[in-house]
């Protein structure tokens, strides 16, 4: 029987039923969800009807509110048992064109869907009621009884009223649910933001990639349950990838760090290709080509995984894979959070890898510097050859003064080893770890000397395009070695003296005083005392420098050192030139020991270098001719200056006019190129191609 829809009036209702409905309203009022509304309604209706089954659904999928159902029936003992709702009944209520559908007699249910099913279940009468608001359908109610005609007895108006009045509860519950969901999503959002913020803080606190990875994982584990985290980084533009870090405490060892592979068709490749978080079930993992199923599912027992691509500067730099032995460990909200975390992690890891690269380069550079330093030490430092009493005396003085920090003045002819001793003093001093800065006063044009020593500010003079620190500043906390100090321009001497006394100076063009703490070692082959007399060197500076003078004797005064030096230099150059020289003929050694060596050790060193070049076999072959003719003897009446001049001209003649280089005049004279050039300038000898002598 299907009655025509009509709107009943309250007055048509039986007053007792009306009162009952009002009681029902009071009972249903506090219900906030289907699970409480269902049983409450059942109880209310049972008081008035021979009710044996009730099913209730609510939902408005168009509004984003999913359907939910509740159903129960009372057994023979009258107790309520929850049951599964019938599959088709929601559709049946939805499709009702009328206010309700009543199956009065089970016999009358005919062969149609719902009626048949209910009849088969032993029900003799039933009613389907759609729950509607003025705008839409929000649910449905099904009542069934084992008694025939049960609903006819209560009257159709009552049923229509019941449906109307339940509709408002249905709507309320739906709205509450909507509100709960909104709240839940707000909470979720807030929690996500909190997690992301925590990650950001972690990211800022770590610079090393591994530290960063571990911190991120520790942080995420507090919020998300997973078994393992694997960071895979892309190499060669993503053609290859490498497992870089793993945080998988319970790992069975199937995934290992520093293993490279082609991302191919596996989860990593999928995430890299899609550029968004990808969630994989156990079945998904099993469907990947080998070795994914063997490693991940069979090996590690994983049941779900979320692979997040790490994108920085629009480049997929790797994939962070979260793995779980649980099914469904990464629902959409979690995957979404991991994706958002991944965006931050990508940038931080990118920076961390860049930092790592810079560190590696820096270490390499430091290594190289160390190497260079060692090289320098080898050349200069600590190999001081000779056993002569006079050299021993020098070394004792060096050892005595080194730790004191006192200013040292090294005196001696050119090439005697003044710089070598200066380095030895620095090396034995507490400043050994700091820099040893040298400046050759003869080698720098007078006009540039001030800026070289004291530095300059930008714009201090034409061409000073940027500020520059001077040698004094560079030597801060270390040692400054002023070589050829006799050549220091007279006008600069007061400024240097002031800097040494006050430990303070200004850069050229600067006003800011700069503090400096350095140890000074000066060296000269000139007679400074005579220069003071001649007023070409300031007396006050001389006294400041002459605190601890050490005189290094010329080689001719310690000939017993010559054989040792010859052997040492032969070995050094033979090794450098890969020559197997292991014998020095006695005749050669005698000639070398007899020679006067006006250029001292440097001259001997250069001579041996040339000899090693000239030696074809295992024996050192020396150019005797260079030693044979007497050196320009000092003839009567000839000044030292004349002798020096003719020696330089002779050396220039022999070198074809070349000053520098292994066969140049400086090398032949045992002088530094710069020293020879300054001497030539003083003696009025011009540089250039060979000119006739005499
Ligand atoms: N006793 C020594 N043992 C080994 N090598 C030495 C010794 N003395 C000097 N030399 C070497 O001789 C060369 C010249 O030494 P150094 O430059 O120290 O002399 P110098 O007196 O400072 O020269 P100049 O006056 O021209 O500046 C260097 O290569 C140095 O290593």
mmCIF file of N, CA, C and O and ligand atoms in Angstrom, residues 378-381 383-386 391 395 412-422 440 481 483-484 523-525 552 555 558 561 565 568-569 572 599-603 605-606 670-672 675 679, ligand 1:
data_model
loop_
_atom_site.group_PDB
_atom_site.id
_atom_site.type_symbol
_atom_site.label_atom_id
_atom_site.label_comp_id
_atom_site.label_asym_id
_atom_site.label_seq_id
_atom_site.Cartn_x
_atom_site.Cartn_y
_atom_site.Cartn_z
ATOM 1 N N UNK A 378 111.322 22.253 3.869
ATOM 2 C CA UNK A 378 112.390 21.380 3.402
ATOM 3 C C UNK A 378 113.514 22.203 2.780
ATOM 4 O O UNK A 378 114.671 21.991 3.004
ATOM 5 N N UNK A 379 113.072 23.212 1.966
ATOM 6 C CA UNK A 379 114.057 24.001 1.263
ATOM 7 C C UNK A 379 114.838 24.916 2.189
ATOM 8 O O UNK A 379 116.007 25.142 2.015
ATOM 9 N N UNK A 380 114.101 25.500 3.150
ATOM 10 C CA UNK A 380 114.748 26.523 3.936
ATOM 11 C C UNK A 380 115.150 26.049 5.287
ATOM 12 O O UNK A 380 116.131 26.430 5.851
ATOM 13 N N UNK A 381 114.246 25.307 5.859
ATOM 14 C CA UNK A 381 114.199 25.253 7.268
ATOM 15 C C UNK A 381 115.351 24.569 7.874
ATOM 16 O O UNK A 381 116.379 25.123 8.138
ATOM 17 N N UNK A 383 117.331 22.231 7.490
ATOM 18 C CA UNK A 383 118.589 21.609 7.076
ATOM 19 C C UNK A 383 119.683 22.664 7.107
ATOM 20 O O UNK A 383 119.903 23.357 6.126
ATOM 21 N N UNK A 384 120.382 22.751 8.229
ATOM 22 C CA UNK A 384 121.524 23.662 8.302
ATOM 23 C C UNK A 384 122.757 22.782 8.362
ATOM 24 O O UNK A 384 122.947 22.030 9.318
ATOM 25 N N UNK A 385 123.538 22.858 7.291
ATOM 26 C CA UNK A 385 124.648 21.905 7.148
ATOM 27 C C UNK A 385 125.955 22.548 7.616
ATOM 28 O O UNK A 385 126.185 23.736 7.376
ATOM 29 N N UNK A 386 126.767 21.729 8.247
ATOM 30 C CA UNK A 386 128.094 22.205 8.667
ATOM 31 C C UNK A 386 128.342 21.944 10.133
ATOM 32 O O UNK A 386 127.403 21.963 10.930
ATOM 33 N N UNK A 391 130.197 27.983 12.802
ATOM 34 C CA UNK A 391 128.760 27.789 12.522
ATOM 35 C C UNK A 391 128.044 27.335 13.792
ATOM 36 O O UNK A 391 126.921 27.763 14.095
ATOM 37 N N UNK A 395 124.773 28.827 15.649
ATOM 38 C CA UNK A 395 123.571 28.046 15.981
ATOM 39 C C UNK A 395 123.238 28.141 17.463
ATOM 40 O O UNK A 395 122.066 28.173 17.837
ATOM 41 N N UNK A 412 126.137 39.504 7.811
ATOM 42 C CA UNK A 412 126.958 38.552 7.072
ATOM 43 C C UNK A 412 126.916 38.870 5.595
ATOM 44 O O UNK A 412 125.967 39.510 5.114
ATOM 45 N N UNK A 413 127.905 38.375 4.926
ATOM 46 C CA UNK A 413 127.975 38.609 3.484
ATOM 47 C C UNK A 413 126.795 37.934 2.793
ATOM 48 O O UNK A 413 126.138 37.064 3.373
ATOM 49 N N UNK A 414 126.638 38.316 1.572
ATOM 50 C CA UNK A 414 125.543 37.708 0.812
ATOM 51 C C UNK A 414 125.715 36.187 0.711
ATOM 52 O O UNK A 414 126.836 35.700 0.596
ATOM 53 N N UNK A 415 124.620 35.494 0.828
ATOM 54 C CA UNK A 415 124.625 34.040 0.639
ATOM 55 C C UNK A 415 125.170 33.233 1.797
ATOM 56 O O UNK A 415 125.390 32.033 1.667
ATOM 57 N N UNK A 416 125.356 33.852 2.937
ATOM 58 C CA UNK A 416 125.935 33.089 4.061
ATOM 59 C C UNK A 416 124.882 32.297 4.813
ATOM 60 O O UNK A 416 125.212 31.456 5.650
ATOM 61 N N UNK A 417 123.638 32.617 4.579
ATOM 62 C CA UNK A 417 122.561 31.861 5.257
ATOM 63 C C UNK A 417 121.788 32.708 6.254
ATOM 64 O O UNK A 417 121.228 32.172 7.219
ATOM 65 N N UNK A 418 121.716 34.008 5.994
ATOM 66 C CA UNK A 418 121.013 34.879 6.952
ATOM 67 C C UNK A 418 119.516 34.547 6.987
ATOM 68 O O UNK A 418 118.912 34.449 8.062
ATOM 69 N N UNK A 419 118.940 34.378 5.788
ATOM 70 C CA UNK A 419 117.499 34.056 5.764
ATOM 71 C C UNK A 419 117.242 32.692 6.413
ATOM 72 O O UNK A 419 116.271 32.495 7.142
ATOM 73 N N UNK A 420 118.173 31.777 6.154
ATOM 74 C CA UNK A 420 118.039 30.436 6.734
ATOM 75 C C UNK A 420 118.001 30.522 8.264
ATOM 76 O O UNK A 420 117.180 29.884 8.924
ATOM 77 N N UNK A 421 118.885 31.358 8.807
ATOM 78 C CA UNK A 421 118.929 31.513 10.266
ATOM 79 C C UNK A 421 117.669 32.223 10.776
ATOM 80 O O UNK A 421 117.156 31.894 11.846
ATOM 81 N N UNK A 422 117.211 33.202 9.992
ATOM 82 C CA UNK A 422 115.997 33.917 10.404
ATOM 83 C C UNK A 422 114.837 32.930 10.513
ATOM 84 O O UNK A 422 114.065 32.948 11.470
ATOM 85 N N UNK A 440 112.178 42.134 1.171
ATOM 86 C CA UNK A 440 113.560 42.454 0.803
ATOM 87 C C UNK A 440 113.619 43.933 0.433
ATOM 88 O O UNK A 440 113.076 44.355 -0.591
ATOM 89 N N UNK A 481 110.587 39.476 8.690
ATOM 90 C CA UNK A 481 112.003 39.411 8.350
ATOM 91 C C UNK A 481 112.315 40.506 7.347
ATOM 92 O O UNK A 481 111.860 40.472 6.209
ATOM 93 N N UNK A 483 114.823 41.843 5.175
ATOM 94 C CA UNK A 483 116.089 41.468 4.542
ATOM 95 C C UNK A 483 116.692 42.722 3.896
ATOM 96 O O UNK A 483 115.963 43.584 3.418
ATOM 97 N N UNK A 484 117.997 42.785 3.844
ATOM 98 C CA UNK A 484 118.705 43.933 3.267
ATOM 99 C C UNK A 484 118.219 45.234 3.877
ATOM 100 O O UNK A 484 117.868 46.177 3.170
ATOM 101 N N UNK A 523 118.229 41.731 8.547
ATOM 102 C CA UNK A 523 119.483 41.175 8.053
ATOM 103 C C UNK A 523 120.133 42.185 7.118
ATOM 104 O O UNK A 523 119.439 42.945 6.431
ATOM 105 N N UNK A 524 121.426 42.182 7.122
ATOM 106 C CA UNK A 524 122.122 43.065 6.174
ATOM 107 C C UNK A 524 123.512 42.519 5.898
ATOM 108 O O UNK A 524 124.111 41.827 6.733
ATOM 109 N N UNK A 525 124.018 42.844 4.705
ATOM 110 C CA UNK A 525 125.421 42.525 4.416
ATOM 111 C C UNK A 525 126.218 43.826 4.370
ATOM 112 O O UNK A 525 127.353 43.857 3.946
ATOM 113 N N UNK A 552 127.211 35.975 10.842
ATOM 114 C CA UNK A 552 127.359 34.660 10.199
ATOM 115 C C UNK A 552 128.657 34.723 9.371
ATOM 116 O O UNK A 552 128.744 35.545 8.442
ATOM 117 N N UNK A 555 131.891 31.706 4.100
ATOM 118 C CA UNK A 555 132.248 30.297 3.917
ATOM 119 C C UNK A 555 133.771 30.103 3.942
ATOM 120 O O UNK A 555 134.259 29.080 4.430
ATOM 121 N N UNK A 558 135.172 29.139 7.161
ATOM 122 C CA UNK A 558 134.792 27.829 7.740
ATOM 123 C C UNK A 558 134.802 26.777 6.636
ATOM 124 O O UNK A 558 133.793 26.127 6.342
ATOM 125 N N UNK A 561 133.288 23.237 6.460
ATOM 126 C CA UNK A 561 131.874 22.947 6.150
ATOM 127 C C UNK A 561 131.674 22.599 4.665
ATOM 128 O O UNK A 561 130.637 22.047 4.294
ATOM 129 N N UNK A 565 128.628 20.475 2.730
ATOM 130 C CA UNK A 565 127.676 21.229 1.896
ATOM 131 C C UNK A 565 127.663 20.679 0.471
ATOM 132 O O UNK A 565 126.604 20.544 -0.147
ATOM 133 N N UNK A 568 125.716 17.503 0.430
ATOM 134 C CA UNK A 568 124.294 17.785 0.665
ATOM 135 C C UNK A 568 123.623 18.336 -0.599
ATOM 136 O O UNK A 568 122.583 17.864 -1.048
ATOM 137 N N UNK A 569 124.309 19.332 -1.224
ATOM 138 C CA UNK A 569 123.688 19.940 -2.419
ATOM 139 C C UNK A 569 123.683 18.962 -3.589
ATOM 140 O O UNK A 569 122.743 18.922 -4.380
ATOM 141 N N UNK A 572 120.843 16.708 -3.051
ATOM 142 C CA UNK A 572 119.566 17.416 -3.210
ATOM 143 C C UNK A 572 119.224 17.606 -4.695
ATOM 144 O O UNK A 572 118.117 17.286 -5.138
ATOM 145 N N UNK A 599 130.568 34.405 -3.083
ATOM 146 C CA UNK A 599 129.090 34.421 -2.941
ATOM 147 C C UNK A 599 128.617 33.424 -1.890
ATOM 148 O O UNK A 599 127.414 33.140 -1.778
ATOM 149 N N UNK A 600 129.568 32.864 -1.171
ATOM 150 C CA UNK A 600 129.277 31.987 -0.031
ATOM 151 C C UNK A 600 128.414 30.768 -0.374
ATOM 152 O O UNK A 600 128.524 30.234 -1.474
ATOM 153 N N UNK A 601 127.561 30.380 0.558
ATOM 154 C CA UNK A 601 126.842 29.106 0.379
ATOM 155 C C UNK A 601 125.961 29.146 -0.870
ATOM 156 O O UNK A 601 125.844 28.159 -1.588
ATOM 157 N N UNK A 602 125.362 30.310 -1.127
ATOM 158 C CA UNK A 602 124.495 30.358 -2.306
ATOM 159 C C UNK A 602 125.301 30.105 -3.569
ATOM 160 O O UNK A 602 124.855 29.396 -4.466
ATOM 161 N N UNK A 603 126.497 30.680 -3.629
ATOM 162 C CA UNK A 603 127.341 30.472 -4.816
ATOM 163 C C UNK A 603 127.688 29.000 -4.946
ATOM 164 O O UNK A 603 127.601 28.422 -6.032
ATOM 165 N N UNK A 605 126.025 26.519 -3.751
ATOM 166 C CA UNK A 605 124.783 25.806 -4.088
ATOM 167 C C UNK A 605 124.518 25.888 -5.597
ATOM 168 O O UNK A 605 124.228 24.878 -6.249
ATOM 169 N N UNK A 606 124.638 27.089 -6.125
ATOM 170 C CA UNK A 606 124.384 27.266 -7.572
ATOM 171 C C UNK A 606 125.419 26.525 -8.410
ATOM 172 O O UNK A 606 125.086 25.963 -9.457
ATOM 173 N N UNK A 670 126.524 33.895 -7.014
ATOM 174 C CA UNK A 670 125.968 33.421 -5.740
ATOM 175 C C UNK A 670 125.142 34.486 -5.064
ATOM 176 O O UNK A 670 125.136 34.612 -3.848
ATOM 177 N N UNK A 671 124.467 35.287 -5.883
ATOM 178 C CA UNK A 671 123.627 36.342 -5.307
ATOM 179 C C UNK A 671 122.187 36.107 -5.722
ATOM 180 O O UNK A 671 121.928 35.486 -6.741
ATOM 181 N N UNK A 672 121.275 36.694 -4.921
ATOM 182 C CA UNK A 672 119.880 36.690 -5.372
ATOM 183 C C UNK A 672 119.788 37.646 -6.545
ATOM 184 O O UNK A 672 120.515 38.641 -6.580
ATOM 185 N N UNK A 675 119.223 41.097 -5.398
ATOM 186 C CA UNK A 675 120.394 41.736 -4.767
ATOM 187 C C UNK A 675 121.350 42.226 -5.854
ATOM 188 O O UNK A 675 121.856 43.355 -5.793
ATOM 189 N N UNK A 679 122.619 45.974 -6.656
ATOM 190 C CA UNK A 679 124.054 46.323 -6.732
ATOM 191 C C UNK A 679 124.371 47.003 -8.065
ATOM 192 O O UNK A 679 125.091 47.984 -8.137
HETATM 193 N N1 LIG B 1 124.459 26.034 6.508
HETATM 194 C C1 LIG B 1 123.695 25.857 5.446
HETATM 195 N N2 LIG B 1 123.263 24.646 5.157
HETATM 196 C C2 LIG B 1 122.509 24.437 4.078
HETATM 197 N N3 LIG B 1 122.114 25.389 3.226
HETATM 198 C C3 LIG B 1 122.552 26.637 3.463
HETATM 199 C C4 LIG B 1 123.336 26.923 4.586
HETATM 200 N N4 LIG B 1 123.596 28.251 4.564
HETATM 201 C C5 LIG B 1 122.988 28.750 3.470
HETATM 202 N N5 LIG B 1 122.342 27.789 2.799
HETATM 203 C C6 LIG B 1 121.589 27.928 1.558
HETATM 204 O O1 LIG B 1 122.203 28.917 0.779
HETATM 205 C C7 LIG B 1 121.275 29.763 0.144
HETATM 206 C C8 LIG B 1 121.470 31.194 0.587
HETATM 207 O O2 LIG B 1 121.097 31.339 1.942
HETATM 208 P P1 LIG B 1 120.304 32.601 2.442
HETATM 209 O O3 LIG B 1 119.338 33.048 1.431
HETATM 210 O O4 LIG B 1 119.822 32.266 3.776
HETATM 211 O O5 LIG B 1 121.474 33.634 2.529
HETATM 212 P P2 LIG B 1 121.398 35.184 2.867
HETATM 213 O O6 LIG B 1 122.561 35.459 3.689
HETATM 214 O O7 LIG B 1 120.057 35.518 3.387
HETATM 215 O O8 LIG B 1 121.572 35.794 1.414
HETATM 216 P P3 LIG B 1 121.375 37.352 0.989
HETATM 217 O O9 LIG B 1 122.343 38.132 1.781
HETATM 218 O O10 LIG B 1 121.782 37.362 -0.454
HETATM 219 O O11 LIG B 1 119.955 37.631 1.223
HETATM 220 C C9 LIG B 1 119.922 29.230 0.514
HETATM 221 O O12 LIG B 1 119.458 28.378 -0.486
HETATM 222 C C10 LIG B 1 120.190 28.462 1.785
HETATM 223 O O13 LIG B 1 119.282 27.420 1.954
#
